[in-house]
Coordinates of C-alpha atoms and ligand atoms in Angstrom, one line a residue:
M40 CA 47.5 47.7 159.3
G41 CA 46.8 44.4 157.7
L42 CA 44.7 41.4 158.3
V43 CA 45.4 38.9 161.2
V44 CA 44.1 35.5 161.6
Q45 CA 43.6 34.4 165.2
K46 CA 42.9 30.8 166.2
Y47 CA 41.5 29.9 169.6
G48 CA 41.6 26.3 170.8
G49 CA 39.0 24.4 172.8
S50 CA 40.5 25.2 176.2
S51 CA 40.4 28.9 175.5
V52 CA 36.6 28.8 174.8
A53 CA 35.7 26.0 177.3
D54 CA 32.8 27.9 178.9
A55 CA 30.8 31.1 178.7
E56 CA 33.4 33.0 180.7
G57 CA 36.2 31.8 178.3
I58 CA 34.1 32.9 175.3
K59 CA 33.6 36.4 176.8
R60 CA 37.3 36.7 177.6
V61 CA 38.3 35.7 174.1
A62 CA 35.7 38.1 172.6
K63 CA 37.4 41.0 174.4
R64 CA 40.8 40.0 173.1
I65 CA 39.5 39.8 169.5
V66 CA 37.9 43.3 169.9
E67 CA 41.2 44.6 171.1
A68 CA 42.9 43.5 167.9
K69 CA 40.1 45.1 165.9
K70 CA 40.5 48.4 167.9
N71 CA 44.2 48.4 167.1
G72 CA 43.2 48.7 163.5
H73 CA 43.5 45.2 162.2
Q74 CA 41.1 43.3 160.0
V75 CA 40.4 40.2 162.1
V76 CA 39.5 36.7 161.0
V77 CA 39.0 34.3 163.9
V78 CA 39.2 30.5 163.7
V79 CA 37.7 28.7 166.6
S80 CA 37.7 25.1 167.9
A81 CA 34.9 23.3 169.7
M82 CA 34.4 24.2 173.4
G83 CA 36.6 22.2 175.8
D84 CA 36.3 18.5 175.3
T85 CA 33.2 18.7 173.1
T86 CA 34.8 16.8 170.2
D87 CA 35.7 13.8 172.5
E88 CA 32.3 13.8 174.0
L89 CA 30.6 13.7 170.6
I90 CA 32.9 10.8 169.6
D91 CA 31.9 9.0 172.8
L92 CA 28.2 9.6 172.0
A93 CA 28.6 8.3 168.5
E94 CA 30.3 5.1 169.8
Q95 CA 27.3 4.5 172.1
V96 CA 24.8 4.4 169.2
S97 CA 27.0 2.7 166.6
P98 CA 30.0 0.4 166.8
M99 CA 31.4 1.8 163.5
P100 CA 29.9 5.2 162.8
P101 CA 29.8 6.0 159.1
G102 CA 32.4 8.7 158.2
R103 CA 30.0 11.0 156.6
E104 CA 27.7 11.2 159.6
M105 CA 30.6 11.3 162.0
D106 CA 31.9 14.5 160.3
M107 CA 28.4 16.0 160.3
L108 CA 28.3 15.3 164.0
L109 CA 31.8 16.6 164.9
T110 CA 31.5 19.8 162.9
A111 CA 28.6 20.7 165.1
G112 CA 31.1 21.3 168.0
E113 CA 32.8 24.2 166.1
R114 CA 29.4 25.6 165.0
I115 CA 28.4 26.1 168.6
S116 CA 31.5 28.0 169.6
M117 CA 31.6 30.2 166.5
A118 CA 28.0 31.3 167.0
L119 CA 28.5 32.0 170.7
L120 CA 31.7 33.9 170.0
A121 CA 30.0 36.1 167.4
M122 CA 27.2 36.8 169.8
A123 CA 29.7 37.7 172.6
I124 CA 31.5 40.1 170.2
K125 CA 28.3 41.8 169.2
S126 CA 27.3 42.3 172.8
L127 CA 30.6 44.3 173.2
G128 CA 29.3 46.6 170.4
H129 CA 31.3 45.2 167.5
E130 CA 30.1 43.6 164.3
A131 CA 30.8 39.9 163.9
Q132 CA 29.6 37.2 161.6
S133 CA 30.2 33.5 161.9
F134 CA 30.8 31.1 159.0
T135 CA 31.0 27.3 158.7
G136 CA 34.1 25.9 157.0
S137 CA 32.1 25.4 153.9
Q138 CA 30.8 29.0 153.8
A139 CA 34.4 30.2 154.4
G140 CA 35.5 28.3 151.2
V141 CA 37.5 25.6 152.7
I142 CA 37.4 23.0 150.0
T143 CA 38.7 19.5 150.7
D144 CA 39.0 16.0 149.2
S145 CA 36.4 13.4 150.2
S146 CA 38.2 11.4 152.9
H147 CA 36.0 11.8 155.9
G148 CA 37.8 12.2 159.2
K149 CA 41.1 13.2 157.6
A150 CA 40.3 15.4 154.7
R151 CA 43.0 17.4 153.0
I152 CA 42.5 21.0 152.0
I153 CA 42.6 21.3 148.2
D154 CA 41.6 24.9 147.8
V155 CA 40.5 27.9 149.9
T156 CA 38.1 30.4 148.3
P157 CA 37.4 32.9 151.1
G158 CA 35.3 35.3 149.1
R159 CA 32.6 35.7 151.8
I160 CA 35.2 36.2 154.5
R161 CA 37.0 38.9 152.5
T162 CA 33.6 40.7 152.0
A163 CA 32.7 40.4 155.6
V164 CA 35.9 41.9 156.9
D165 CA 35.9 44.6 154.1
E166 CA 32.5 45.6 155.4
G167 CA 33.9 46.1 158.9
N168 CA 32.9 42.8 160.4
I169 CA 35.0 40.4 162.5
A170 CA 34.7 37.1 160.7
I171 CA 34.5 34.0 162.9
V172 CA 35.2 30.7 161.1
A173 CA 34.5 27.2 162.4
G174 CA 37.8 25.3 162.4
F175 CA 38.6 21.7 161.5
Q176 CA 36.0 21.5 158.8
G177 CA 35.4 21.9 155.1
V178 CA 33.3 20.7 152.2
S179 CA 34.3 18.1 149.7
Q180 CA 34.9 19.3 146.2
E181 CA 33.4 16.2 144.6
K182 CA 30.2 15.4 146.6
K183 CA 29.7 18.7 148.6
D184 CA 29.7 16.7 151.8
I185 CA 30.8 18.1 155.1
T186 CA 34.3 16.9 156.0
T187 CA 36.7 17.2 158.9
L188 CA 40.5 17.6 158.7
G189 CA 41.5 15.3 161.5
R190 CA 41.9 15.9 165.3
G191 CA 43.4 19.2 166.1
G192 CA 42.7 20.4 162.6
S193 CA 41.6 23.9 163.5
D194 CA 45.3 25.0 163.4
T195 CA 45.4 24.0 159.8
T196 CA 42.2 25.9 159.0
A197 CA 43.8 29.0 160.5
V198 CA 47.0 28.7 158.5
A199 CA 45.2 27.9 155.3
L200 CA 42.9 30.9 155.7
A201 CA 45.9 33.1 156.6
A202 CA 47.6 32.0 153.4
A203 CA 44.5 32.5 151.2
L204 CA 43.8 35.9 152.7
D205 CA 47.5 37.0 152.6
A206 CA 47.4 37.7 156.4
E207 CA 50.3 39.4 158.2
V208 CA 50.4 36.7 160.8
C209 CA 48.5 33.6 162.0
E210 CA 48.2 33.8 165.8
I211 CA 47.5 30.5 167.5
Y212 CA 46.1 31.0 170.9
T213 CA 46.4 28.1 173.3
D214 CA 46.6 27.3 177.0
V215 CA 50.4 27.7 177.3
D216 CA 52.5 30.8 176.6
G217 CA 54.1 29.4 173.5
V218 CA 56.4 26.6 172.3
F219 CA 58.6 25.3 175.2
T220 CA 61.9 23.5 175.3
A221 CA 59.9 20.5 176.7
D222 CA 56.3 19.8 177.6
P223 CA 55.7 22.2 180.6
R224 CA 53.3 19.6 182.0
V225 CA 56.4 17.4 182.5
V226 CA 59.3 19.8 182.9
K227 CA 58.5 22.7 185.4
K228 CA 61.7 24.4 184.3
A229 CA 60.9 24.3 180.6
R230 CA 61.8 27.6 178.8
K231 CA 59.7 29.4 176.3
I232 CA 61.3 29.6 172.9
D233 CA 61.1 33.1 171.4
H234 CA 61.8 32.2 167.8
I235 CA 62.0 28.8 166.1
G236 CA 62.5 27.8 162.5
Y237 CA 59.9 25.8 160.5
E238 CA 62.3 22.8 160.3
D239 CA 62.9 22.5 164.1
M240 CA 59.2 23.0 164.7
L241 CA 58.3 20.3 162.2
E242 CA 60.7 17.9 163.9
L243 CA 59.2 18.7 167.3
A244 CA 55.7 18.2 166.1
S245 CA 56.5 14.9 164.5
S246 CA 58.3 13.8 167.7
G247 CA 55.3 14.2 170.0
S248 CA 55.1 17.9 170.8
K249 CA 51.4 18.7 170.7
V250 CA 51.5 22.5 170.7
L251 CA 51.3 22.7 166.9
L252 CA 50.3 20.0 164.5
H253 CA 52.9 18.9 161.9
R254 CA 50.4 19.5 159.1
C255 CA 49.8 23.1 160.1
V256 CA 53.5 23.9 160.3
E257 CA 54.0 22.2 156.9
Y258 CA 51.3 24.4 155.4
A259 CA 52.8 27.5 157.0
R260 CA 56.2 26.7 155.7
R261 CA 54.9 26.1 152.2
Y262 CA 53.1 29.5 152.1
D263 CA 55.7 31.2 154.3
I264 CA 53.1 32.3 156.9
P265 CA 54.6 33.4 160.2
I266 CA 52.9 31.7 163.1
H267 CA 52.7 33.3 166.6
V268 CA 51.9 30.7 169.2
R269 CA 50.7 32.4 172.4
S270 CA 48.4 32.1 175.4
S271 CA 44.9 33.5 175.4
F272 CA 45.1 33.7 179.2
S273 CA 48.1 36.0 179.4
G274 CA 49.2 39.1 177.5
L275 CA 52.7 37.7 177.0
Q276 CA 54.6 37.5 173.7
G277 CA 54.7 33.9 172.6
T278 CA 56.8 31.9 170.2
W279 CA 57.3 33.0 166.6
V280 CA 57.6 30.2 164.1
G281 CA 59.1 31.2 160.8
R282 CA 62.0 31.1 158.3
T283 CA 65.4 30.9 159.8
Q284 CA 67.3 32.4 156.9
G285 CA 69.1 35.5 157.8
N286 CA 68.3 35.1 161.5
E287 CA 71.6 34.4 163.2
A288 CA 70.1 34.0 166.7
M289 CA 68.0 31.2 165.4
E290 CA 70.7 29.5 163.5
Q291 CA 72.9 29.3 166.5
A292 CA 70.4 27.5 168.7
L293 CA 72.1 24.2 169.3
I294 CA 69.0 22.5 170.8
S295 CA 65.5 23.7 170.3
G296 CA 63.9 21.3 172.7
V297 CA 63.2 17.8 174.0
A298 CA 60.0 16.2 172.8
H299 CA 58.4 13.0 174.0
D300 CA 55.8 10.6 172.7
T301 CA 54.0 7.8 174.4
S302 CA 51.5 7.1 171.7
E303 CA 53.7 4.5 169.9
A304 CA 54.2 0.8 170.3
K305 CA 57.0 -1.5 169.2
I306 CA 56.8 -4.7 167.2
T307 CA 59.7 -7.1 166.9
V308 CA 59.8 -9.7 164.3
V309 CA 62.0 -12.4 165.8
G310 CA 64.2 -14.8 163.9
V311 CA 63.9 -13.4 160.3
P312 CA 66.1 -15.3 157.8
D313 CA 69.0 -12.9 156.9
K314 CA 68.7 -12.9 153.2
P315 CA 67.6 -10.3 150.5
G316 CA 63.9 -9.6 150.2
E317 CA 62.8 -10.6 153.7
A318 CA 62.7 -7.0 155.1
A319 CA 61.0 -5.9 151.9
A320 CA 58.3 -8.5 152.3
I321 CA 57.7 -7.5 155.9
F322 CA 57.4 -3.8 155.2
R323 CA 55.3 -4.3 152.1
A324 CA 52.8 -6.2 154.2
I325 CA 52.8 -3.4 156.8
A326 CA 52.3 -0.8 154.1
G327 CA 49.5 -2.9 152.6
A328 CA 47.7 -2.7 155.9
E329 CA 48.1 1.1 155.7
V330 CA 50.1 1.3 158.9
N331 CA 52.6 4.2 159.2
I332 CA 55.8 3.1 160.7
D333 CA 58.3 5.4 162.5
M334 CA 61.7 3.9 163.6
V335 CA 63.2 0.7 162.2
V336 CA 66.1 -1.3 163.5
Q337 CA 67.5 -4.5 162.2
N338 CA 70.0 -6.4 164.4
V339 CA 73.2 -8.1 163.1
S340 CA 72.3 -11.7 162.5
A341 CA 73.6 -14.3 164.8
A342 CA 76.5 -16.1 162.9
S343 CA 75.4 -19.5 164.1
T344 CA 71.8 -19.3 163.0
G345 CA 71.7 -16.7 160.2
L346 CA 68.7 -15.2 161.8
T347 CA 68.0 -11.6 162.7
D348 CA 65.4 -9.5 164.6
I349 CA 63.7 -6.5 163.0
S350 CA 62.0 -4.0 165.3
F351 CA 59.9 -1.0 164.4
T352 CA 57.6 1.5 166.1
L353 CA 54.1 2.5 165.0
P354 CA 51.1 4.3 166.5
K355 CA 49.5 2.1 169.2
A356 CA 46.2 2.5 167.5
E357 CA 47.5 0.7 164.4
G358 CA 49.1 -2.2 166.4
R359 CA 46.3 -4.7 165.8
K360 CA 46.3 -4.1 162.0
A361 CA 50.0 -4.6 161.8
I362 CA 50.1 -7.8 163.8
D363 CA 47.3 -9.2 161.7
A364 CA 49.2 -8.4 158.5
L365 CA 52.4 -10.0 159.8
E366 CA 50.6 -13.1 161.0
K367 CA 49.3 -13.6 157.4
L368 CA 52.9 -13.3 156.1
K369 CA 54.1 -16.2 158.2
A370 CA 53.4 -18.6 155.3
T371 CA 56.0 -16.8 153.0
V372 CA 58.5 -15.3 155.4
A373 CA 59.7 -17.9 157.9
F374 CA 60.2 -15.7 160.9
E375 CA 60.0 -17.3 164.4
S376 CA 57.6 -15.1 166.3
L377 CA 56.2 -11.6 166.9
R378 CA 56.5 -9.5 169.9
Y379 CA 54.2 -6.5 170.6
D380 CA 55.2 -4.0 173.3
D381 CA 53.1 -0.9 174.0
Q382 CA 54.9 0.2 177.2
I383 CA 57.4 2.3 175.3
A384 CA 58.2 6.0 175.0
K385 CA 60.1 8.0 172.4
I386 CA 62.3 10.8 173.5
S387 CA 63.7 13.2 170.9
L388 CA 66.2 15.9 171.0
V389 CA 65.7 18.5 168.2
G390 CA 67.9 21.3 167.0
A391 CA 69.3 22.6 163.7
G392 CA 72.5 23.4 165.5
M393 CA 73.4 19.8 166.1
K394 CA 74.4 19.4 162.5
T395 CA 77.6 21.1 163.1
N396 CA 78.2 20.2 166.8
P397 CA 79.9 17.0 167.7
G398 CA 79.2 15.5 171.0
V399 CA 75.4 16.0 171.1
T400 CA 74.7 12.3 170.9
A401 CA 77.3 11.5 173.6
T402 CA 75.8 14.2 176.0
F403 CA 72.3 12.9 175.3
F404 CA 73.2 9.2 176.1
E405 CA 75.2 10.2 179.1
A406 CA 72.3 12.1 180.6
L407 CA 70.1 9.0 180.1
S408 CA 72.7 6.7 181.6
R409 CA 73.0 9.0 184.7
A410 CA 69.2 8.8 185.0
N411 CA 69.5 5.1 184.8
V412 CA 67.3 4.9 181.7
N413 CA 68.0 2.1 179.2
I414 CA 67.9 2.8 175.5
E415 CA 66.2 0.3 173.3
L416 CA 66.2 1.8 169.8
I417 CA 67.9 4.8 168.3
S418 CA 67.2 6.8 165.2
T419 CA 68.6 10.0 163.9
S420 CA 68.1 12.7 161.3
E421 CA 70.3 15.7 160.5
I422 CA 68.6 17.7 163.2
R423 CA 67.1 15.1 165.6
I424 CA 68.1 12.2 167.7
S425 CA 65.4 9.9 169.0
V426 CA 65.5 7.0 171.4
V427 CA 63.0 4.5 172.6
T428 CA 62.9 3.7 176.4
R429 CA 60.4 2.1 178.8
A430 CA 57.3 4.2 179.2
D431 CA 57.8 4.4 182.9
D432 CA 61.1 6.2 182.5
V433 CA 59.8 9.0 180.2
N434 CA 59.3 11.9 182.6
E435 CA 62.6 11.3 184.3
A436 CA 64.4 10.9 181.0
V437 CA 63.0 14.1 179.6
R438 CA 64.0 16.1 182.7
A439 CA 67.5 14.6 182.7
V440 CA 68.1 15.5 179.0
H441 CA 66.6 18.9 179.4
T442 CA 69.0 19.7 182.3
A443 CA 72.0 18.1 180.5
F444 CA 71.7 20.5 177.6
G445 CA 71.4 23.6 179.9
L446 CA 67.8 24.2 178.9
D447 CA 66.4 24.6 182.4
S448 CA 65.1 28.1 183.2
D449 CA 65.9 29.9 186.4
S450 CA 62.3 30.7 187.1
D451 CA 59.2 28.5 186.8
E452 CA 57.9 30.3 183.8
A453 CA 56.1 27.4 182.3
V454 CA 52.5 28.0 183.2
V455 CA 49.7 25.7 182.0
Y456 CA 46.5 27.8 182.1
G457 CA 43.8 25.3 181.2
G458 CA 42.8 22.3 179.3
T459 CA 42.2 18.8 180.6
G460 CA 44.9 17.4 178.4
R461 CA 42.3 15.0 177.0
Ligands
LIG65 N1 37.8 20.2 167.8 C1 38.7 19.5 167.1 C2 39.5 18.5 167.9 O1 39.3 18.5 169.2 C3 39.6 20.3 166.2 C4 40.5 21.2 167.0 O2 40.5 21.3 168.2 O3 41.4 21.7 166.4 O4 40.2 17.8 167.4
MG66 MG1 40.2 20.4 170.5

């Protein structure tokens, strides 16, 4: 039997009990004959608490020190987990990201993995140890400083190690039983998905589904690492994320799920002269401020005025930067005004099967209309349709769409085992 990488999230190791429970699970995998490498996140809400603490001592904590601070969270859980495993009579050794060979670029707080050289991990498991690796962290190639990969980065650590160690599977243990057809916190009748292709999973992740990070799925797809998302609280099979090729059951799934996202805001540039170059100037300014935009809509210009409105969505956290950049532009692009709206939600329907199925859009919009939800913006890709609605409508809209596509399960199988959702 081969090597498995298991990743446990913060809610699975939130306290001493959790750590002991996870330790037992890891030992089971070892007893079944696997070589086991474990990636662990910081306990519970530790990372958020450390960020709060930093903000109390400094208005703008330097990136290097922030990373030094945050990586401490994962060091606590990795050492405790190794101790718990040893007390069960099995050999375990913990390693920081740097010791595990996770080499990154130098951008603190959002470092990218450049290379993984897991020599020490390989040796540790070959000598019969369970290797425990601190997730979410690495060391910069250039300056040898400690870096972090961005929030939720432990999943990426796990997949990167699985690729570098040529693991059979990367198991991501979390506080739900897998990937669901909608957020089980919102839709009680959400169904667990047994298999999902990388493409649908990527779309769900970029549409607000939080169970797996986009970056982690992207990495898994690039190296063709199967991911098994499952709960550390139950013994159930979870969701397998992998290649769809040759798997008919997967190819036929019309809709994989409904995702929602309330982290975005909408900016409308009102009264833009409808002539070549204006939109370009607006989005060049936005790009210059390093703001990532999502949906873009331009209205037909009013015949009488020759003016048009351009709306786009962006992360709420980047709203200020974008508005400032647009205000500065006022001297060159003669638009009338700016509107900022952060009371919006995005609802997305994802499924590779919709490519070949007419009527999906109509069913989607009919469901929203029956729920009396107004659509403000629409955008589509080959395998996704997204709409922007009022934030207040989001839960009802998600449930209505979930029902309309026959995704509701007969039983209430969607259990949320832990986590504060922070
Ligand atoms: N502890 C880090 C965070 O909360 C990394 C992770 O959980 O994956 O973002
Ligand atoms: Mg976490």
